[in-house]
C-alpha cells in the first residue's frame, strides 16, 4: 500500500499529493503511459468520471441541449477559416499528415475544440430563425499541444472528457441569454459536486480565441493556486461570418446568426479530488462515490464465530443494498482489517461499516464516516435510514469545509503590496481596484507576479473613490489576480 509522501501534504505540497492520491486510489495512471500529457482512466477513476459525467449530461439534457458526435479530424481549411481562432490555436494543433505511406493532400487537425467543424455543418442544417435556438453538445477527446507544464487531468494534451456545448441564436441578446443559462448550468454542476468557485469576466487579452467575451469559473487548489474549471463564451457572429452561415431572420432578411460555446473538462474531476481530499486520500461526495458503503467483516480466529460474523455480514450488506445504497463487502481473507481501512480511506468511500462478533451478536453495525472519521453504532434495522441521514450530513459538512477554505483564500485590498504578498505567498485570489486599461492590467500581472483572472461577474458597481494603484485613475472594477495552474 502506498502511503502519502508525508503528513500535511494535501496543502503544503499539493502537486505531489495529487500525483500520490490518483495512484493510491487507482483513479488515473499518469506518467507511465509513454506520451506526455496523456493518462489512463483506471476502473475506479472511470466510475468517478462516469458519475460526474452523469451530472453534467443530466443538466445539459434537461435544459434542451441535444447530444451529437462530430469527427475527431478537422481539415486544415476549416480550422483556418476564422482568423482569430486559428491565431489562438495555431501553436497547439496536432496535425495528421499521412495515411499509411501516403502524404495527405489536405492536412487534418486533431480537434483542439469544435467551433469550426460544428459551425460548418450547421450551415447545412439550419436555414431559418424558426429552428432556433439550437443547442448541441458532445463529450469527446480534444487534443492540444500544451507547452505550459502538463499535469494529470489538469493540463493534458489529450483532454478525454471534454464536454463542449455549441449554440445558435437569432440575435446578440438571445445569445447573451444563453450565456446566462450556461452559467446557471455550470453553477448547478459545481454546486452538486460541492466545488466552490468565483465567476469572472476574463480580460480582453485572455478571452477565448474568436469570442466577443469569456466568462470563466475558477476554483482554488489546496496550495492557493487558481484553476479554471469552466468557461462560457459569447461568440458573436465571428464563426457564422467566417463560414458565410446565413439564415432567414424574423424580418425576412438573410443574416448571420449568433453563437455561444462553453466547456468543462477533466479538470472537474481533478477539482473534485483536490478540493475535498485530505492526507489519507480521496474524500468523495456520496452522490458521486462509486461505492457509498464498504462493509468490512472483522473475523475472529474461531471457525464457528467466524461463520457467524460472515453470515451476519452478508445479511447486513443485503439490507443496505435493499435500502438503495451502493455497497461493497471487502471479504478478502489475505488482507488485515487495518490495511483495508487505509485502502478504502484512500479511495474516499464515504461510509465504512465494521462488523465483528459483538455487532453480529447484538445485530448492530459500527459506522465510520470518511470525512471526519467519527464512529457510531446503530441497530441493523435502522441502518439504511441512518446511513442515508449520515450521507446528507457528510454532504453538507463537506460543502461547508470546502467553502470556508475557499473564502479564507479571497482577499480584497487596495494595496498592491498586500496583493503581491497574498498572491506570491499562494494564499489565493487577490482583488484590487483597476482603471480598466490593459496596460495597467498587464503591469499588475508583473508587479503581483500572478495572472489576471478578470473582473467579478455579475458586474458589481464600483465604490466611489477607489483608484487604480498603478496610474491613480478612478477604478472601474475590482480585478482578480492569482497564481494559476
Ligand atoms: C468552449 C467549449 C473552449 O474550448 N470551445 C468548446 C470552447 N473553451 S476553453 O476555455 O478553451 O476550454 C474549456 C475548458 O476546458 C478546460 N481545459 C483543459 N482541461 C485540461 N487540460 C487542458 N489542456 C485544458 N484546456 C482547457 C478548462 O477548464 C476550460 O475552461
Ligand atoms: Zn490604471
Coordinates of C-alpha atoms in Angstrom, one line a residue, residues 158-475:
X158 CA -5.4 14.8 -24.7
X159 CA -8.4 16.0 -22.8
X160 CA -10.5 12.9 -22.7
X161 CA -13.6 14.2 -21.1
X162 CA -14.3 17.5 -22.9
X163 CA -18.0 18.4 -22.5
X164 CA -18.4 21.1 -25.2
X165 CA -21.7 22.9 -25.9
X166 CA -22.4 24.9 -29.0
X167 CA -25.5 27.1 -29.5
X168 CA -27.0 29.2 -32.3
X169 CA -29.4 32.2 -31.8
X170 CA -31.3 34.8 -33.7
X171 CA -29.8 37.8 -32.1
X172 CA -27.0 39.1 -29.9
X173 CA -29.4 39.3 -27.0
X174 CA -30.6 35.7 -27.4
X175 CA -27.0 34.5 -27.4
X176 CA -26.4 36.6 -24.2
X177 CA -29.4 35.0 -22.5
X178 CA -27.8 31.6 -23.5
X179 CA -24.6 32.7 -21.7
X180 CA -26.7 33.3 -18.6
X181 CA -28.3 29.8 -18.9
X182 CA -24.9 28.2 -19.4
X183 CA -23.6 29.9 -16.3
X184 CA -26.6 28.6 -14.3
X185 CA -25.9 25.1 -15.6
X186 CA -22.3 25.3 -14.6
X187 CA -23.2 26.7 -11.2
X188 CA -25.5 23.7 -10.7
X189 CA -22.8 21.3 -11.7
X190 CA -20.2 22.7 -9.3
X191 CA -22.8 23.1 -6.5
X192 CA -23.8 19.4 -6.9
X193 CA -20.1 18.4 -6.7
X194 CA -19.6 20.8 -3.7
X195 CA -16.9 22.7 -5.5
X196 CA -16.6 26.4 -4.6
X197 CA -15.8 28.9 -7.4
X198 CA -15.7 32.6 -8.4
X199 CA -17.1 33.7 -11.7
X200 CA -15.1 36.3 -13.6
X201 CA -15.2 38.1 -16.9
X202 CA -11.9 37.4 -18.5
X203 CA -9.9 40.4 -19.6
X204 CA -9.9 41.2 -23.4
X205 CA -6.4 39.9 -23.7
X206 CA -7.3 36.5 -22.3
X207 CA -10.6 35.7 -23.8
X208 CA -11.2 32.6 -26.0
X209 CA -9.8 32.9 -29.5
X210 CA -12.7 34.1 -31.6
X211 CA -15.0 35.2 -28.8
X212 CA -16.6 38.6 -28.0
X213 CA -16.2 37.8 -24.4
X214 CA -15.4 35.0 -22.0
X215 CA -16.9 34.2 -18.6
X216 CA -14.9 31.8 -16.5
X217 CA -15.3 29.7 -13.4
X218 CA -12.2 29.4 -11.2
X219 CA -11.7 27.4 -8.1
X220 CA -8.7 27.4 -5.7
X221 CA -6.4 24.4 -5.2
X222 CA -5.2 23.5 -1.7
X223 CA -1.9 25.2 -2.5
X224 CA -3.6 28.5 -3.2
X225 CA -3.3 28.4 -7.0
X226 CA -6.4 29.1 -9.0
X227 CA -7.7 26.6 -11.5
X228 CA -10.1 27.5 -14.4
X229 CA -12.7 24.8 -14.3
X230 CA -15.2 26.0 -16.9
X231 CA -15.7 28.8 -19.5
X232 CA -18.6 30.3 -21.3
X233 CA -18.1 32.3 -24.5
X234 CA -20.3 34.7 -26.4
X235 CA -19.0 34.1 -29.9
X236 CA -21.0 36.9 -31.5
X237 CA -21.0 36.3 -35.3
X238 CA -17.3 35.5 -35.7
X239 CA -17.7 32.0 -36.8
X240 CA -21.0 32.4 -38.7
X241 CA -19.5 35.2 -40.7
X242 CA -16.3 33.3 -41.4
X243 CA -18.4 30.4 -42.7
X244 CA -20.8 32.6 -44.5
X245 CA -23.5 31.0 -42.5
X246 CA -26.7 32.9 -43.1
X247 CA -30.3 32.1 -42.1
X248 CA -33.6 33.6 -42.8
X249 CA -34.4 36.1 -40.0
X250 CA -37.7 37.0 -38.5
X251 CA -37.9 40.1 -40.7
X252 CA -37.2 38.1 -43.9
X253 CA -33.6 39.3 -44.2
X254 CA -30.8 36.8 -44.6
X255 CA -28.2 37.3 -41.9
X256 CA -25.6 35.6 -39.8
X257 CA -26.9 34.0 -36.6
X258 CA -25.2 34.4 -33.2
X259 CA -23.4 31.7 -31.3
X260 CA -22.1 30.8 -27.9
X261 CA -19.9 27.9 -26.8
X262 CA -19.0 26.6 -23.4
X263 CA -17.0 23.7 -22.0
X264 CA -15.8 21.8 -19.0
X265 CA -13.1 19.1 -18.9
X266 CA -11.3 16.5 -16.8
X267 CA -10.5 19.4 -14.5
X268 CA -13.9 19.0 -13.0
X269 CA -12.8 15.6 -11.7
X270 CA -9.4 17.0 -10.7
X271 CA -11.0 19.7 -8.6
X272 CA -13.5 17.3 -7.0
X273 CA -10.5 15.3 -5.9
X274 CA -8.4 18.3 -4.9
X275 CA -11.0 20.3 -3.0
X276 CA -12.3 17.5 -0.8
X277 CA -9.2 15.4 -0.3
X278 CA -7.0 15.1 2.8
X279 CA -3.8 13.4 3.9
X280 CA -5.4 10.0 3.9
X281 CA -6.6 10.3 0.3
X282 CA -9.8 11.0 -1.5
X283 CA -13.0 12.1 0.2
X284 CA -15.8 11.6 -2.3
X285 CA -19.2 13.3 -2.0
X286 CA -21.7 10.4 -1.5
X287 CA -23.6 11.4 -4.6
X288 CA -20.8 10.6 -7.0
X289 CA -18.9 7.9 -4.9
X290 CA -18.8 4.6 -6.9
X291 CA -19.1 2.8 -3.6
X292 CA -21.0 4.6 -0.9
X293 CA -20.6 2.0 1.9
X294 CA -17.8 -0.5 2.3
X295 CA -18.5 -3.3 4.7
X296 CA -15.5 -4.9 6.4
X297 CA -16.0 -8.1 8.5
X298 CA -13.6 -8.4 11.3
X299 CA -13.4 -12.1 11.7
X300 CA -12.3 -14.0 14.8
X301 CA -10.0 -16.9 14.5
X302 CA -12.5 -19.4 15.9
X303 CA -14.2 -21.2 13.0
X304 CA -17.8 -21.0 14.4
X305 CA -17.6 -17.4 15.4
X306 CA -16.1 -16.5 12.1
X307 CA -19.1 -18.2 10.3
X308 CA -21.4 -16.1 12.5
X309 CA -19.7 -12.9 11.5
X310 CA -19.7 -13.7 7.8
X311 CA -23.3 -14.8 7.7
X312 CA -24.4 -11.6 9.5
X313 CA -22.2 -9.5 7.2
X314 CA -24.0 -11.0 4.2
X315 CA -27.3 -10.2 5.7
X316 CA -26.3 -6.7 6.6
X317 CA -25.0 -6.0 3.1
X318 CA -28.2 -7.2 1.6
X319 CA -30.2 -5.0 3.8
X320 CA -28.1 -1.9 2.9
X321 CA -28.4 -2.7 -0.8
X322 CA -32.1 -3.0 -0.5
X323 CA -32.1 0.4 1.1
X324 CA -30.7 1.7 -2.3
X325 CA -27.1 2.2 -1.2
X326 CA -24.0 1.3 -3.4
X327 CA -22.4 -1.3 -1.2
X328 CA -19.2 -3.4 -1.4
X329 CA -18.2 -6.2 1.0
X330 CA -14.4 -6.4 1.4
X331 CA -14.1 -10.1 2.5
X332 CA -10.5 -10.6 1.2
X333 CA -9.1 -13.1 3.5
X334 CA -5.4 -12.3 3.0
X335 CA -5.8 -8.7 3.9
X336 CA -5.9 -7.5 7.5
X337 CA -8.7 -5.1 8.6
X338 CA -6.3 -2.2 9.3
X339 CA -4.9 -2.4 5.7
X340 CA -8.5 -2.5 4.4
X341 CA -9.3 0.6 6.4
X342 CA -6.4 2.5 4.8
X343 CA -7.2 1.2 1.4
X344 CA -10.8 2.4 1.4
X345 CA -10.0 5.6 3.1
X346 CA -7.6 6.4 0.3
X347 CA -10.4 5.6 -2.2
X348 CA -12.7 8.1 -0.4
X349 CA -15.6 5.8 0.3
X350 CA -18.0 7.9 2.4
X351 CA -19.0 5.3 4.9
X352 CA -17.3 2.3 6.4
X353 CA -19.2 -0.4 8.2
X354 CA -17.3 -2.6 10.6
X355 CA -18.7 -5.9 11.6
X356 CA -17.2 -8.1 14.4
X357 CA -18.6 -10.6 16.7
X358 CA -20.2 -8.1 19.0
X359 CA -22.1 -6.5 16.1
X360 CA -23.2 -9.9 14.9
X361 CA -24.5 -10.9 18.3
X362 CA -26.2 -7.6 19.0
X363 CA -27.4 -7.1 15.4
X364 CA -25.8 -3.7 15.1
X365 CA -23.4 -2.0 12.8
X366 CA -20.4 0.1 13.6
X367 CA -20.3 3.0 11.1
X368 CA -17.4 5.3 10.4
X369 CA -17.7 8.4 8.2
X370 CA -14.7 9.1 5.9
X371 CA -14.8 12.9 6.2
X372 CA -14.5 13.2 10.0
X373 CA -13.5 9.6 10.8
X374 CA -16.2 9.6 13.6
X375 CA -17.7 6.3 14.6
X376 CA -21.2 5.4 15.7
X377 CA -23.1 2.2 16.4
X378 CA -26.6 1.6 15.0
X379 CA -29.1 -1.2 15.1
X380 CA -29.3 -3.1 11.8
X381 CA -33.0 -2.4 11.4
X382 CA -32.3 1.4 11.3
X383 CA -29.1 1.2 9.4
X384 CA -30.4 2.1 5.9
X385 CA -32.1 5.3 7.2
X386 CA -29.3 6.2 9.5
X387 CA -26.7 5.9 6.7
X388 CA -28.9 8.0 4.4
X389 CA -29.1 10.7 7.0
X390 CA -25.4 10.5 7.6
X391 CA -24.7 10.9 3.9
X392 CA -26.7 14.0 3.8
X393 CA -24.7 15.3 6.8
X394 CA -21.5 14.4 5.1
X395 CA -22.5 16.3 2.1
X396 CA -23.3 19.4 4.0
X397 CA -20.2 19.4 6.1
X398 CA -18.1 18.8 3.0
X399 CA -19.7 21.8 1.4
X400 CA -19.0 23.9 4.4
X401 CA -15.4 22.7 4.8
X402 CA -14.7 23.5 1.1
X403 CA -16.5 26.8 1.3
X404 CA -14.7 28.1 4.4
X405 CA -11.3 27.1 2.9
X406 CA -12.2 28.9 -0.2
X407 CA -13.5 32.1 1.5
X408 CA -10.3 32.3 3.5
X409 CA -8.4 32.5 0.3
X410 CA -10.1 35.5 -1.2
X411 CA -8.6 38.9 -0.3
X412 CA -9.9 42.3 -1.3
X413 CA -7.3 45.1 -0.8
X414 CA -6.4 48.5 -2.2
X415 CA -2.7 47.9 -1.7
X416 CA -0.6 46.4 -4.5
X417 CA 2.0 45.2 -1.9
X418 CA -0.7 43.3 0.0
X419 CA -1.9 41.8 -3.2
X420 CA 1.6 40.8 -4.2
X421 CA 2.3 39.2 -0.8
X422 CA -1.0 37.3 -1.0
X423 CA -0.5 36.0 -4.5
X424 CA 3.2 35.3 -4.2
X425 CA 2.6 33.6 -0.8
X426 CA 0.0 31.3 -2.5
X427 CA -2.8 32.4 -0.2
X428 CA -5.3 32.5 -3.1
X429 CA -7.0 35.2 -5.2
X430 CA -6.5 38.9 -4.6
X431 CA -8.8 41.6 -5.8
X432 CA -7.6 45.2 -6.3
X433 CA -9.1 48.3 -7.8
X434 CA -8.4 48.7 -11.6
X435 CA -8.8 51.5 -14.0
X436 CA -9.9 49.2 -16.8
X437 CA -6.9 49.8 -19.0
X438 CA -5.0 46.8 -20.5
X439 CA -1.6 48.4 -19.8
X440 CA -2.3 48.6 -16.1
X441 CA -3.8 45.1 -16.1
X442 CA -0.6 43.6 -17.6
X443 CA 1.6 45.6 -15.4
X444 CA -0.3 44.3 -12.3
X445 CA 0.5 40.8 -13.5
X446 CA 4.2 41.7 -13.4
X447 CA 4.0 43.5 -10.1
X448 CA 2.0 40.9 -8.3
X449 CA 3.7 38.0 -10.0
X450 CA 0.4 36.3 -10.9
X451 CA -2.2 36.2 -13.6
X452 CA -5.3 38.4 -14.1
X453 CA -8.4 36.3 -13.8
X454 CA -10.7 39.2 -14.7
X455 CA -13.4 41.2 -13.0
X456 CA -16.3 39.9 -10.9
X457 CA -19.3 38.6 -12.8
X458 CA -22.1 39.7 -12.5
X459 CA -20.7 43.2 -12.7
X460 CA -20.5 45.0 -9.4
X461 CA -20.9 48.8 -9.3
X462 CA -17.5 50.1 -8.1
X463 CA -17.5 52.1 -4.8
X464 CA -16.8 55.8 -5.1
X465 CA -13.2 57.0 -4.5
X466 CA -11.3 53.8 -5.3
X467 CA -8.3 54.3 -7.5
X468 CA -6.1 52.2 -9.7
X469 CA -2.9 51.7 -7.6
X470 CA -0.8 51.9 -10.7
X471 CA -2.0 55.0 -12.5
X472 CA -4.2 56.7 -9.9
X473 CA -7.2 57.0 -12.3
X474 CA -10.6 56.2 -10.8
X475 CA -11.2 52.4 -10.7

